[in-house]
Coordinates of C-alpha atoms in Angstrom, one line a residue:
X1 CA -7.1 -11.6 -55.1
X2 CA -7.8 -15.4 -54.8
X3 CA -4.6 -15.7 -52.4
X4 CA -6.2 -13.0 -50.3
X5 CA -9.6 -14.2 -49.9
X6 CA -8.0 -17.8 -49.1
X7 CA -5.9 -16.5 -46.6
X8 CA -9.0 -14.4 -44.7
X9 CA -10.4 -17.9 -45.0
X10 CA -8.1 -19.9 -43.4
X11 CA -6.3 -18.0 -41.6
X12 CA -8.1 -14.3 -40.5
X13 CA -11.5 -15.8 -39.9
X14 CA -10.2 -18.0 -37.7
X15 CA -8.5 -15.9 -35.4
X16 CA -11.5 -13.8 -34.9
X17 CA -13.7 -16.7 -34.4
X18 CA -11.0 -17.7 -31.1
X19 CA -10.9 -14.3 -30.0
X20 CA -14.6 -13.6 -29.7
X21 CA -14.4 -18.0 -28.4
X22 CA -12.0 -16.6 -26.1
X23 CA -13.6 -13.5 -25.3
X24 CA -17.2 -14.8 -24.6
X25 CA -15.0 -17.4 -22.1
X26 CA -14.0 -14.6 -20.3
X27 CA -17.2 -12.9 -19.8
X28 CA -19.3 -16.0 -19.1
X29 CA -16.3 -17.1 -16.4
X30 CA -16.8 -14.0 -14.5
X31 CA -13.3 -12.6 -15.9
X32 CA -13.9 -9.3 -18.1
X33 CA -11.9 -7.8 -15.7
X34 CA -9.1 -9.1 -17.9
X35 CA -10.0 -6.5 -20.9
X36 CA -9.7 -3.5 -18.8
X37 CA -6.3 -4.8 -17.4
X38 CA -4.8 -5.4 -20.6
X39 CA -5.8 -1.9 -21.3
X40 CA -4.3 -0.3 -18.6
X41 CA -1.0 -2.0 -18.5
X42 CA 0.3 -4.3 -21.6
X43 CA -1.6 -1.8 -24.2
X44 CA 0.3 0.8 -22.8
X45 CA 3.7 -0.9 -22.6
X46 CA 3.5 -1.9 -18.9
X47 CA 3.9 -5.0 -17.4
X48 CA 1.8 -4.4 -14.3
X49 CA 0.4 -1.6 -12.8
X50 CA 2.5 1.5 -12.6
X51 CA 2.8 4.7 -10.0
X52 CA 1.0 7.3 -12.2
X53 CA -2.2 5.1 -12.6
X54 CA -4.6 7.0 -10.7
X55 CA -6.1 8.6 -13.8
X56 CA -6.8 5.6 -15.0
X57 CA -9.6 5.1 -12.1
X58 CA -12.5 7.2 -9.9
X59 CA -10.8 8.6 -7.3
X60 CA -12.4 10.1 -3.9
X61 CA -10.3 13.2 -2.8
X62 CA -8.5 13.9 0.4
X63 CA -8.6 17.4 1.0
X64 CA -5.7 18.9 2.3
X65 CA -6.3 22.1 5.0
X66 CA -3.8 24.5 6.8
X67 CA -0.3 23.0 5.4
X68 CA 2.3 22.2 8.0
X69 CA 5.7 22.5 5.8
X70 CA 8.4 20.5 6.9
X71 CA 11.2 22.3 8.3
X72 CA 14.7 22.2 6.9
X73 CA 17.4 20.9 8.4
X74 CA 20.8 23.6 9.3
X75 CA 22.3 20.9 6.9
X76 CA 19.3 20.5 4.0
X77 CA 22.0 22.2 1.1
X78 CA 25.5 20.6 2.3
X79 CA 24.1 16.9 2.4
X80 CA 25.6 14.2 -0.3
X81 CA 24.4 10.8 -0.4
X82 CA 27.1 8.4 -0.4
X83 CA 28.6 6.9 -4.1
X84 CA 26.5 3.4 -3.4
X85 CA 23.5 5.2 -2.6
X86 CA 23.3 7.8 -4.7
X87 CA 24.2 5.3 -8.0
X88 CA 21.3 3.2 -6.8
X89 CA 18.7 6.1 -6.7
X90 CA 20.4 7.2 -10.5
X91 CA 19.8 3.9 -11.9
X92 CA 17.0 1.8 -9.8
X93 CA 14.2 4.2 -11.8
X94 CA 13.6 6.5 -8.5
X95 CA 11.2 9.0 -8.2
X96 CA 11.1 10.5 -4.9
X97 CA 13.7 10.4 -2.3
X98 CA 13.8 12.1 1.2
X99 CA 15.3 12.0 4.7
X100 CA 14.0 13.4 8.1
X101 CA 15.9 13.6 11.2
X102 CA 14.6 14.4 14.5
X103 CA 11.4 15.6 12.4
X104 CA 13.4 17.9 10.0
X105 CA 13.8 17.7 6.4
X106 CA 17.5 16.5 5.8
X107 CA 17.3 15.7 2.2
X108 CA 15.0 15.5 -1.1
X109 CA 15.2 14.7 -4.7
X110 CA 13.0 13.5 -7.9
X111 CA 13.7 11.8 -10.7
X112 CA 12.0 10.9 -14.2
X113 CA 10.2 14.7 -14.6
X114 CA 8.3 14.0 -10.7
X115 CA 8.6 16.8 -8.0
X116 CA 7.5 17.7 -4.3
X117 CA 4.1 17.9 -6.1
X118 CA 3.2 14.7 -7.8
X119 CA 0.9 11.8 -6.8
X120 CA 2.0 8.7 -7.1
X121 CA 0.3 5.4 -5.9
X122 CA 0.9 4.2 -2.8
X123 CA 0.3 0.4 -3.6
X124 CA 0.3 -1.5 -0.2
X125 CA 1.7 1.0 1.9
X126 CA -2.3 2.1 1.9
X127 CA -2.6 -0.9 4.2
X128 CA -0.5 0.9 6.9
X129 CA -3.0 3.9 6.7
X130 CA -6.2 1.6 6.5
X131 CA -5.2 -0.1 9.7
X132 CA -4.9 3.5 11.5
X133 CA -8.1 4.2 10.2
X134 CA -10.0 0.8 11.5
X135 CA -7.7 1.4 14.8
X136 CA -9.0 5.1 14.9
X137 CA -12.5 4.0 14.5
X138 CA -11.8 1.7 17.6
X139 CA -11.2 4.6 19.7
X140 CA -13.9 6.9 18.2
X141 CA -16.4 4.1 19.1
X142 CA -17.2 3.5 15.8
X143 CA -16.0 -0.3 16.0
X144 CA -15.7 -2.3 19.4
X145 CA -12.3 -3.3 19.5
X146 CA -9.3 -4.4 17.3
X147 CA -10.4 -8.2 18.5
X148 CA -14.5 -7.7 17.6
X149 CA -15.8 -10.4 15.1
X150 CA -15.2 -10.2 11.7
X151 CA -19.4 -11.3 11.4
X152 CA -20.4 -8.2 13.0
X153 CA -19.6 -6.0 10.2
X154 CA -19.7 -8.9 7.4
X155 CA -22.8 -11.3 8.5
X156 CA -22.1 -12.6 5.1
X157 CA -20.3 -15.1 6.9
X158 CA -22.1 -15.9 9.9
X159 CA -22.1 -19.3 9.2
X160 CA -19.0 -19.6 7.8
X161 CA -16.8 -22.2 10.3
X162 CA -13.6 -20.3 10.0
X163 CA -14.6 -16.8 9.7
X164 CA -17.0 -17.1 13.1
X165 CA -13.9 -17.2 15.3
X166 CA -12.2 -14.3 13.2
X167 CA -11.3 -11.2 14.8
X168 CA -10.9 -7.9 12.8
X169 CA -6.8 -8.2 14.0
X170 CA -6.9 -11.3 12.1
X171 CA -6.9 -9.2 9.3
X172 CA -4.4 -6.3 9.9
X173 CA -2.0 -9.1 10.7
X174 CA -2.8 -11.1 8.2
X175 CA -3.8 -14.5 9.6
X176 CA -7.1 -14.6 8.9
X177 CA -7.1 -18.1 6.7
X178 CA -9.1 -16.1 4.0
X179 CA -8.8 -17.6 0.7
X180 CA -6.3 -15.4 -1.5
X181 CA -4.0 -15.4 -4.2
X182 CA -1.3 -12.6 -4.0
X183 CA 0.1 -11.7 -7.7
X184 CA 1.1 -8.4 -9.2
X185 CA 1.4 -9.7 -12.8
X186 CA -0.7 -13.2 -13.9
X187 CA -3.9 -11.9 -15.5
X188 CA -6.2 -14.4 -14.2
X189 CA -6.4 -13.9 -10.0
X190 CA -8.0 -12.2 -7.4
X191 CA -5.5 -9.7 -6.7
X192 CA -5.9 -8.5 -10.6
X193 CA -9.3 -8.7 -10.4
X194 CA -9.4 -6.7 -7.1
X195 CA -7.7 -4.2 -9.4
X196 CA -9.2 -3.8 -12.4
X197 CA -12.3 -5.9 -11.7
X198 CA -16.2 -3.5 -11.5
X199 CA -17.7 -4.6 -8.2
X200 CA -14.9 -4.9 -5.5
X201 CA -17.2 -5.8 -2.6
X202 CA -19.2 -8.7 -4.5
X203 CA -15.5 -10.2 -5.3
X204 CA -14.3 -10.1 -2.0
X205 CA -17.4 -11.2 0.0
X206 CA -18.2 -14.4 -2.5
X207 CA -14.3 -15.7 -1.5
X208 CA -14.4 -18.1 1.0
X209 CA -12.3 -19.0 4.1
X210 CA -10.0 -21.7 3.9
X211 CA -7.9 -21.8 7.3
X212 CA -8.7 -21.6 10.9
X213 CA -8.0 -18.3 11.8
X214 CA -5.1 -17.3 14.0
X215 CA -2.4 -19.0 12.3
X216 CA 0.7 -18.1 10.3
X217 CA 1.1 -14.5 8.9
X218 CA 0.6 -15.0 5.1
X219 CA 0.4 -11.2 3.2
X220 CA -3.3 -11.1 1.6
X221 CA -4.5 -7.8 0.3
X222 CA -7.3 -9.8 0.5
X223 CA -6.5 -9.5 4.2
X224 CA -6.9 -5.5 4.2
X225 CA -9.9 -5.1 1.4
X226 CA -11.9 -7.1 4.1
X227 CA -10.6 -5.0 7.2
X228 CA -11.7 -2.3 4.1
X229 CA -15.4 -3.6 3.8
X230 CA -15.6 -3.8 7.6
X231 CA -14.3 -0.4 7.9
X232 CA -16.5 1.3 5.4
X233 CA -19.8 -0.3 6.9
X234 CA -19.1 1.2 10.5
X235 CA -17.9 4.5 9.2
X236 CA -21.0 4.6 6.6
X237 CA -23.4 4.6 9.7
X238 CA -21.5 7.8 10.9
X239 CA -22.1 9.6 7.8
X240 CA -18.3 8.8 6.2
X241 CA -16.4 7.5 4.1
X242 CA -13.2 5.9 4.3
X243 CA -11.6 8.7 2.4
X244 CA -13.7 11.6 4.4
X245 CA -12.5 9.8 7.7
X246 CA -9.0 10.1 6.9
X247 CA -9.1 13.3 6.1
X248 CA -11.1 14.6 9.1
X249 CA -8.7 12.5 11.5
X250 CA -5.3 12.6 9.5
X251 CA -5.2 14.0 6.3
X252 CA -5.8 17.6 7.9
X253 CA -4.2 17.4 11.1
X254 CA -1.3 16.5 10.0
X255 CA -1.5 20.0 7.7
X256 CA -0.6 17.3 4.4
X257 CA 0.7 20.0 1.5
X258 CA -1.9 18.7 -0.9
X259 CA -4.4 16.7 -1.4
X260 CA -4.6 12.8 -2.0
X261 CA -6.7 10.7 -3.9
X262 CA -8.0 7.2 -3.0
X263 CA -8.4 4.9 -6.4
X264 CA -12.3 3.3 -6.2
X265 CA -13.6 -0.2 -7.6
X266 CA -15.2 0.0 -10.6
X267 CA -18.8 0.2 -9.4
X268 CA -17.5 3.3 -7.3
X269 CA -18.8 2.3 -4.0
X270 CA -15.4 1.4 -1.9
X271 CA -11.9 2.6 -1.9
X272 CA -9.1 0.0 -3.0
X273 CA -7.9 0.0 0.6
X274 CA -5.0 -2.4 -0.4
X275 CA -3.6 -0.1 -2.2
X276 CA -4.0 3.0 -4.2
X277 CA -3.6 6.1 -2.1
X278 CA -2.0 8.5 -4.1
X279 CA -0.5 11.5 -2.9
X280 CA 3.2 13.6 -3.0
X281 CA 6.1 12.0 -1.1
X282 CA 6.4 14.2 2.1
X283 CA 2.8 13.3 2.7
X284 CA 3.1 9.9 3.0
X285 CA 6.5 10.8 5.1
X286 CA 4.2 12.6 8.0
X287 CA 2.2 8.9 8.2
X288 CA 6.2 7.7 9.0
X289 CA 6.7 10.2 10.9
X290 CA 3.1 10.2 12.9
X291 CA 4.4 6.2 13.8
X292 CA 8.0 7.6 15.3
X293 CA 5.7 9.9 17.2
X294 CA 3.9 7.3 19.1
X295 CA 0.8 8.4 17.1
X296 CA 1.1 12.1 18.2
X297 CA 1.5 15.2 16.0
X298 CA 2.6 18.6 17.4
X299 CA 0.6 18.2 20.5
X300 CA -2.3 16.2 19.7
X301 CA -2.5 12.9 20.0
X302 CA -4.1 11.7 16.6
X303 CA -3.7 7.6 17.2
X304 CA -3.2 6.6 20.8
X305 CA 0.7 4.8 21.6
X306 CA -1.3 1.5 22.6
X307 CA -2.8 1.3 19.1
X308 CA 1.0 2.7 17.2
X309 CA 2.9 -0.6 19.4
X310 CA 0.3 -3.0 17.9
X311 CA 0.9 -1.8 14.8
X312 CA 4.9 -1.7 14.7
X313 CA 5.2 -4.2 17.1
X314 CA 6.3 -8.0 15.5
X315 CA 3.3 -10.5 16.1
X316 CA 5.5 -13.0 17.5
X317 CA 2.3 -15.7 17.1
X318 CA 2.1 -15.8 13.6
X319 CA 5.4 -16.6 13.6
X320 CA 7.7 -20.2 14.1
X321 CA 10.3 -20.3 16.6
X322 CA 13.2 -18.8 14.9
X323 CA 12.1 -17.5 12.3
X324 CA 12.3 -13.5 11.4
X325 CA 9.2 -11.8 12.8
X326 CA 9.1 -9.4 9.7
X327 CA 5.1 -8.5 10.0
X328 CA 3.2 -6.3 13.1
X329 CA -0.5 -5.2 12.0
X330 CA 0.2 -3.8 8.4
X331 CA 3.4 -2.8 9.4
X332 CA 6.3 -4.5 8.3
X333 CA 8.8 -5.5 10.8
X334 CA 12.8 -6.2 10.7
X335 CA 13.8 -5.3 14.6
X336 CA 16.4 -7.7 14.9
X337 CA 18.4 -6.1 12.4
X338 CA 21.8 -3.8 12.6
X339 CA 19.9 -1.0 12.3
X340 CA 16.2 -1.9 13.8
X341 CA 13.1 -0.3 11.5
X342 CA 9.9 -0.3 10.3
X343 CA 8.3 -0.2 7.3
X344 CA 5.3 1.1 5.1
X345 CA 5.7 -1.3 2.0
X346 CA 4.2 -0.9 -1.7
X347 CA 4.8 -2.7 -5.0
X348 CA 7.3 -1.8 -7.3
X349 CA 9.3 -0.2 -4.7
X350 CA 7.0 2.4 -2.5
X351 CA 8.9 2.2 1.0
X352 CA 8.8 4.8 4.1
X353 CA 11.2 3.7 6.8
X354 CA 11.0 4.1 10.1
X355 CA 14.6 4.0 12.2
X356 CA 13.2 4.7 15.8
X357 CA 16.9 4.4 17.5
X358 CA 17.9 6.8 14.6
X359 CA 14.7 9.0 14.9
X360 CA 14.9 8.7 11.3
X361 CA 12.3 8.9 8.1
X362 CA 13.3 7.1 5.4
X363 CA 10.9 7.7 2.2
X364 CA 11.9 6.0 -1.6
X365 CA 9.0 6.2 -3.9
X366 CA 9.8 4.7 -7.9
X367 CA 9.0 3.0 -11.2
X368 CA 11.0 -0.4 -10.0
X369 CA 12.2 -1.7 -7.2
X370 CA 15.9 -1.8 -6.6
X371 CA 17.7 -5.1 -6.4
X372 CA 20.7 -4.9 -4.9
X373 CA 23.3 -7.4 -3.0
X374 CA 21.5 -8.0 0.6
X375 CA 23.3 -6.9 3.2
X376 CA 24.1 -8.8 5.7
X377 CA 21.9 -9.5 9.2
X378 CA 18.7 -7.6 7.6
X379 CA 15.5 -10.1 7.1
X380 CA 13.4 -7.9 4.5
X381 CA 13.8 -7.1 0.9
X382 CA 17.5 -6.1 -0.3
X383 CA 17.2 -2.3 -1.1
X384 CA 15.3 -1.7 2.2
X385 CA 19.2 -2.8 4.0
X386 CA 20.9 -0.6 1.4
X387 CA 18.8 2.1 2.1
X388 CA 19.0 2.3 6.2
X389 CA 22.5 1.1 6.1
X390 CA 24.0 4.1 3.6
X391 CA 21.3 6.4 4.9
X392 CA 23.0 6.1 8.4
X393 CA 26.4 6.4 6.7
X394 CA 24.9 10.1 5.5
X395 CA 23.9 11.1 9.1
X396 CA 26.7 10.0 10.7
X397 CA 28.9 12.0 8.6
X398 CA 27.1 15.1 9.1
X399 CA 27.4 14.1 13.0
X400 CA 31.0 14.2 12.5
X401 CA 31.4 17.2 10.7

């Protein structure tokens, strides 16, 4: 007994004296944040945020309306992926896999207990859809043009020197100078906090601008939750949402199969527009799709072509002279390739490809993100050239036969 009391002595009460030390630290420092993290992810054998995480959050919901199934291609039960492709899929901890061809469902698959009905997060291929939506609002009225002032819809810097000559395409193309720090797994940084953290728009409006505006691309979710805050404030004086836009303008035209949910900040006022749209695979193929289309859907033109080529086009300014011009406006770019695409890009491995010679949907949705040898001539991350190159080696075998 003796032993025992000295050792909750020395050696217990000690420890919980530094954890409430280090706990009050975290609190006063304007990091709590920290606590809900650790929750969500180490506590429950993560590393960083996962794909089923939405349940974990408020969500607003996307009502779907009027589904618009994809049709089958002649070929949907004789296709085989190819050994390479197929192996990767088995082993890189896939969930969702589909092709489309000339707008017809070629393939599909799941993995891991998913199906054609699961949601699954997005992660930063919600940027792609946040930038229709700010580009929508353009041509609705509701903003003045992709190059208005940043001030206009965030007076909070008015007098900031960099932000005044900031335009709201600063943002979707991600050379806006704004102060950010982009990591998916150190506990302590604005992307974590942007997360997990209670009141998203207080974070992101008490950041500062460090850069002139106009410069080199550097990829900021920072970027996007700002384009976000602007978006929301013109919407808001229309009687919307960001979540009841989309589905007024998107979500139902394009006859989606279900309905999606958009992950809020903690204080429940704004959508995570970085990230955090959470709906089945073949949904998030139509927003592929819808970009192919030159922002038309079965007759309706839902996005106009002008505002699609912004968006997939390389913004050759924020680049150097030879280098790869890999970003548009929250698209990412790699056009010089073999096989020229676009792409819709989340964490851990969310992808929708766009081939437009191919006239081609590529959409991989997982747990990890596969890491295999690069293949040669493509600029972007390694699985996205495995992916178009033995996706192409499918088709064209079907061609043949």
């Amino acid at each position: 007994m003796v032993v025992l009391k000295t050792l909750f002595k020395w050696i217990v009460l000690p420890i919980i004296a530094l954890l409430i030390i280090i706990s009050l630290g975290l609190v006063v420092t304007g990091n709590a944040y920290i606590f809900r993290g650790l929750q969500l992810t180490y506590l429950k054998g993560e590393a960083t945020a996962n794909i089923d995480d939405y349940v974990d959050f408020d969500n607003r919901t996307i009502r779907a309306k009027d589904t618009i199934a994809w049709e089958k291609d002649p070929n949907f039960e004789q296709v085989k992926l190819t050994p390479t492709l197929q192996d990767a899929l088995d082993t890189d901890e896939t969930a969702d896999f589909a092709i489309i061809k000339d707008g017809k469902l070629v393939y599909e698959n799941y993995w891991q207990g998913y199906d054609a009905n699961s949601h699954t997060n997005s992660f930063s291929m919600a940027k792609t859809v946040t930038t229709m939506l700010y580009l929508k609002a353009v041509e609705d009225g509701y903003i003045g043009s992709a190059d208005e002032p940043i001030t206009k819809w965030l007076p909070e810097y008015a007098d900031d020197k960099y932000a005044q000559n900031c335009t709201l395409a600063d943002f979707s193309g991600m050379t806006s100078g704004y102060d950010w720090t982009e990591d998916y797994y150190f506990p302590i940084n604005p992307t974590a906090e942007s997360y997990y953290g209670h009141d998203l728009v207080k974070q992101m409006v008490n950041r500062n601008f460090v850069e002139e505006c106009g410069g080199p691309f550097k990829y900021s979710s920072g970027d996007t939750q700002m384009l976000g805050i602007a978006l929301s404030r013109a919407l808001e004086k229309q009687g919307y949402t960001v979540s009841s836009y989309l589905e007024e303008k998107f979500w139902q035209p394009l006859g989606m199969q279900g309905d999606a949910y958009w992950s809020l900040d903690g204080a429940e006022e704004i959508e995570k527009v970085y990230c955090c749209l959470n709906a089945s695979a073949l949904d998030f193929a139509k927003f592929g799709q819808l970009l192919l289309n030159g922002g038309e859907w079965q007759g309706k033109q839902l996005l106009s072509k002008e505002h699609v080529n912004f968006m997939v086009t390389p913004n050759a300014e924020a680049f150097a002279e030879g280098q790869a011009q890999v970003y548009g406006h929250s698209v990412w770019t790699d056009i010089d390739s073999p096989i020229p695409f676009y792409a819709m890009l989340g964490h851990l491995g969310q992808r929708v490809l766009v081939l437009p010679e191919e006239n081609v949907i590529i959409v991989r949705l997982g747990k990890q993100k596969g890491l295999p040898t690069p293949v040669p001539g493509f600029h972007l991350e390694p699985d996205l050239g495995q992916y178009v190159t033995e996706v192409k080696k499918v088709l064209d075998g079907l061609a043949v036969e």
